[in-house]
CSV table of C-alpha atoms in Angstrom, one decimal:
chain,number,residue,atom,x,y,z
A,12,MET,CA,6.0,-13.6,-2.1
A,13,PRO,CA,5.7,-17.0,-0.6
A,14,ILE,CA,3.1,-17.5,2.2
A,15,ALA,CA,4.7,-20.1,4.4
A,16,SER,CA,2.3,-20.3,7.4
A,17,SER,CA,-1.3,-20.8,8.1
A,18,GLY,CA,-2.9,-17.3,8.5
A,19,GLY,CA,0.0,-15.8,6.7
A,20,PHE,CA,-2.1,-14.0,4.1
A,21,LEU,CA,-5.0,-11.8,5.0
A,22,THR,CA,-7.5,-10.2,2.6
A,23,THR,CA,-11.1,-9.1,2.5
A,24,GLY,CA,-13.9,-11.1,0.9
A,25,SER,CA,-15.0,-8.1,-1.1
A,26,GLY,CA,-12.5,-5.4,-2.0
A,27,ALA,CA,-13.0,-2.9,0.8
A,28,LEU,CA,-10.8,0.1,0.5
A,29,GLY,CA,-8.7,1.5,3.4
A,30,TRP,CA,-8.5,-1.4,5.8
A,31,GLY,CA,-5.0,-2.7,4.9
A,32,LEU,CA,-2.8,-0.2,6.7
A,33,PRO,CA,-4.5,-0.4,10.1
A,34,LEU,CA,-5.0,-4.2,9.8
A,35,ALA,CA,-1.2,-4.6,9.2
A,36,VAL,CA,-0.5,-2.6,12.4
A,37,GLY,CA,-2.8,-4.8,14.5
A,38,ARG,CA,-1.5,-8.0,13.1
A,39,ALA,CA,2.2,-6.9,13.6
A,40,LEU,CA,1.5,-5.8,17.2
A,41,ALA,CA,-0.4,-9.0,17.9
A,42,ASP,CA,2.3,-11.4,16.5
A,43,ARG,CA,5.4,-9.2,17.1
A,44,ARG,CA,6.8,-10.4,13.8
A,45,ARG,CA,7.2,-8.5,10.5
A,46,VAL,CA,4.1,-8.1,8.4
A,47,VAL,CA,4.2,-7.0,4.8
A,48,CYS,CA,1.3,-4.9,3.6
A,49,VAL,CA,1.0,-4.3,-0.2
A,50,VAL,CA,-1.4,-1.4,-0.7
A,51,GLY,CA,-2.4,1.0,-3.4
A,52,ASP,CA,-2.1,4.8,-3.1
A,53,GLY,CA,-5.8,5.4,-3.2
A,54,SER,CA,-6.6,2.7,-0.6
A,55,ALA,CA,-3.8,4.1,1.6
A,56,LEU,CA,-5.3,7.5,1.8
A,57,TYR,CA,-8.5,6.1,3.5
A,58,SER,CA,-6.5,5.4,6.6
A,59,VAL,CA,-3.0,6.9,6.2
A,60,GLN,CA,-3.0,7.8,9.9
A,61,ALA,CA,-2.3,4.2,10.6
A,62,LEU,CA,1.3,5.0,9.8
A,63,TRP,CA,1.4,7.2,12.9
A,64,THR,CA,0.1,4.4,15.0
A,65,ALA,CA,2.6,2.0,13.5
A,66,ALA,CA,5.5,4.4,14.3
A,67,ARG,CA,4.3,5.2,17.8
A,68,HIS,CA,4.1,1.5,18.7
A,69,ALA,CA,7.1,0.4,16.8
A,70,ALA,CA,5.0,-2.1,14.8
A,71,PRO,CA,7.1,-4.4,12.7
A,72,VAL,CA,5.3,-3.6,9.4
A,73,THR,CA,6.7,-3.1,5.9
A,74,TYR,CA,4.4,-1.2,3.7
A,75,VAL,CA,4.9,-1.6,-0.1
A,76,LEU,CA,2.8,1.2,-1.5
A,77,LEU,CA,2.1,1.0,-5.2
A,78,ASP,CA,1.4,4.5,-6.6
A,79,ASN,CA,-0.4,4.7,-9.9
A,80,GLY,CA,-1.6,8.2,-9.3
A,81,GLY,CA,-5.2,7.5,-8.6
A,82,TYR,CA,-8.2,5.5,-7.5
A,83,ALA,CA,-7.7,3.0,-10.5
A,84,ALA,CA,-10.3,0.5,-9.4
A,85,VAL,CA,-12.9,3.3,-8.9
A,86,ARG,CA,-12.1,4.8,-12.3
A,87,ALA,CA,-12.3,1.3,-14.0
A,88,LEU,CA,-15.6,0.5,-12.3
A,89,GLY,CA,-16.9,3.9,-13.3
A,90,ARG,CA,-16.0,3.2,-17.0
A,91,ARG,CA,-17.7,-0.2,-16.7
A,92,ILE,CA,-21.0,1.4,-15.6
A,93,GLY,CA,-20.8,4.3,-18.1
A,94,ILE,CA,-19.3,7.0,-15.9
A,95,ALA,CA,-16.1,8.5,-17.3
A,96,PRO,CA,-14.3,10.4,-16.2
A,97,VAL,CA,-15.0,9.7,-12.5
A,98,PRO,CA,-14.5,13.0,-10.6
A,99,GLY,CA,-12.0,13.0,-7.8
A,100,THR,CA,-10.1,9.8,-8.8
A,101,ASP,CA,-6.8,11.5,-9.9
A,102,ILE,CA,-4.5,11.8,-6.9
A,103,ALA,CA,-1.1,12.1,-8.7
A,104,GLY,CA,1.7,14.0,-7.1
A,105,ILE,CA,1.5,12.8,-3.5
A,106,ASP,CA,4.9,12.1,-2.0
A,107,PHE,CA,4.0,9.1,0.2
A,108,ALA,CA,7.5,8.6,1.5
A,109,ALA,CA,7.5,12.2,2.8
A,110,LEU,CA,4.0,11.8,4.2
A,111,ALA,CA,5.0,8.6,6.0
A,112,ALA,CA,8.2,10.3,7.4
A,113,SER,CA,6.1,13.3,8.6
A,114,LEU,CA,4.1,10.7,10.6
A,115,GLY,CA,7.2,9.1,12.1
A,116,CYS,CA,7.5,6.2,9.7
A,117,PRO,CA,10.8,5.8,7.9
A,118,ALA,CA,10.4,5.6,4.2
A,119,ALA,CA,12.0,5.4,0.8
A,120,ARG,CA,11.0,5.7,-2.9
A,121,ALA,CA,11.6,3.4,-6.0
A,122,GLU,CA,10.6,5.2,-9.2
A,123,HIS,CA,12.4,3.0,-11.7
A,124,PRO,CA,12.3,-0.7,-12.3
A,125,GLU,CA,16.0,-1.1,-11.8
A,126,GLU,CA,15.7,0.4,-8.3
A,127,LEU,CA,13.1,-2.1,-7.1
A,128,PRO,CA,15.3,-5.1,-6.1
A,129,ALA,CA,17.6,-3.2,-3.8
A,130,ALA,CA,14.7,-1.1,-2.5
A,131,LEU,CA,12.7,-4.3,-1.7
A,132,ASP,CA,15.7,-5.9,0.0
A,133,HIS,CA,16.1,-2.9,2.2
A,134,ALA,CA,12.4,-2.7,3.0
A,135,LEU,CA,11.9,-6.4,3.7
A,136,ASP,CA,15.2,-7.2,5.4
A,137,ARG,CA,14.2,-5.7,8.7
A,138,GLY,CA,13.7,-7.6,12.0
A,139,ALA,CA,10.8,-7.7,14.3
A,140,ASP,CA,12.4,-4.9,16.5
A,141,ALA,CA,13.0,-2.5,13.6
A,142,GLY,CA,9.6,-0.9,13.6
A,143,PRO,CA,7.6,0.2,10.5
A,144,PHE,CA,8.9,1.1,7.1
A,145,LEU,CA,7.2,2.3,3.9
A,146,LEU,CA,8.5,1.8,0.4
A,147,HIS,CA,6.8,4.1,-2.2
A,148,VAL,CA,6.8,2.4,-5.5
A,149,ALA,CA,5.8,4.2,-8.7
A,150,VAL,CA,3.8,2.0,-11.1
A,151,THR,CA,1.9,2.6,-14.3
A,152,ASP,CA,-1.8,3.0,-14.5
A,153,GLY,CA,-3.2,-0.3,-15.8
A,154,THR,CA,-6.8,0.4,-15.4
A,155,ASP,CA,-7.7,-0.5,-19.0
A,156,THR,CA,-7.7,-4.2,-17.9
A,157,LEU,CA,-9.6,-3.8,-14.7
A,158,TYR,CA,-13.3,-4.7,-14.7
A,159,ASP,CA,-13.2,-5.5,-18.4
A,160,PRO,CA,-16.8,-6.2,-19.4
A,161,GLY,CA,-15.6,-9.1,-21.6
A,162,THR,CA,-14.2,-11.0,-18.6
A,163,GLY,CA,-17.3,-11.0,-16.5
């Protein structure tokens, strides 16, 4: 996605989990323009209640939630330091679209690659007055390439 303005891309300096959903709400409310938050399923569970806040305040946020069924970064880091399997890192089966809807945030799912272009168009083509929206995207687990000891 093109970043066309100064301050148009926010990230942490170290990989903290759980801050993306609430940060996006705050940024959207401060700027009153659409913010896109790309977040993993594991990270989203640290602060999923931010969807409720986004809905209550009609924050113009589009969440693109990438669901690989677990805390992949934590699993990969565990493997790197010799702990496998890491208990509590498999979180498959959560319907994030239904969870978002239960918190008042409209949502949709994209489970197959051919569904993604239309789903992204629908999720991203919303104005500043449309309020929040969550797109739950199923992805594969690619942890075998995370924290590879050979890459430093």
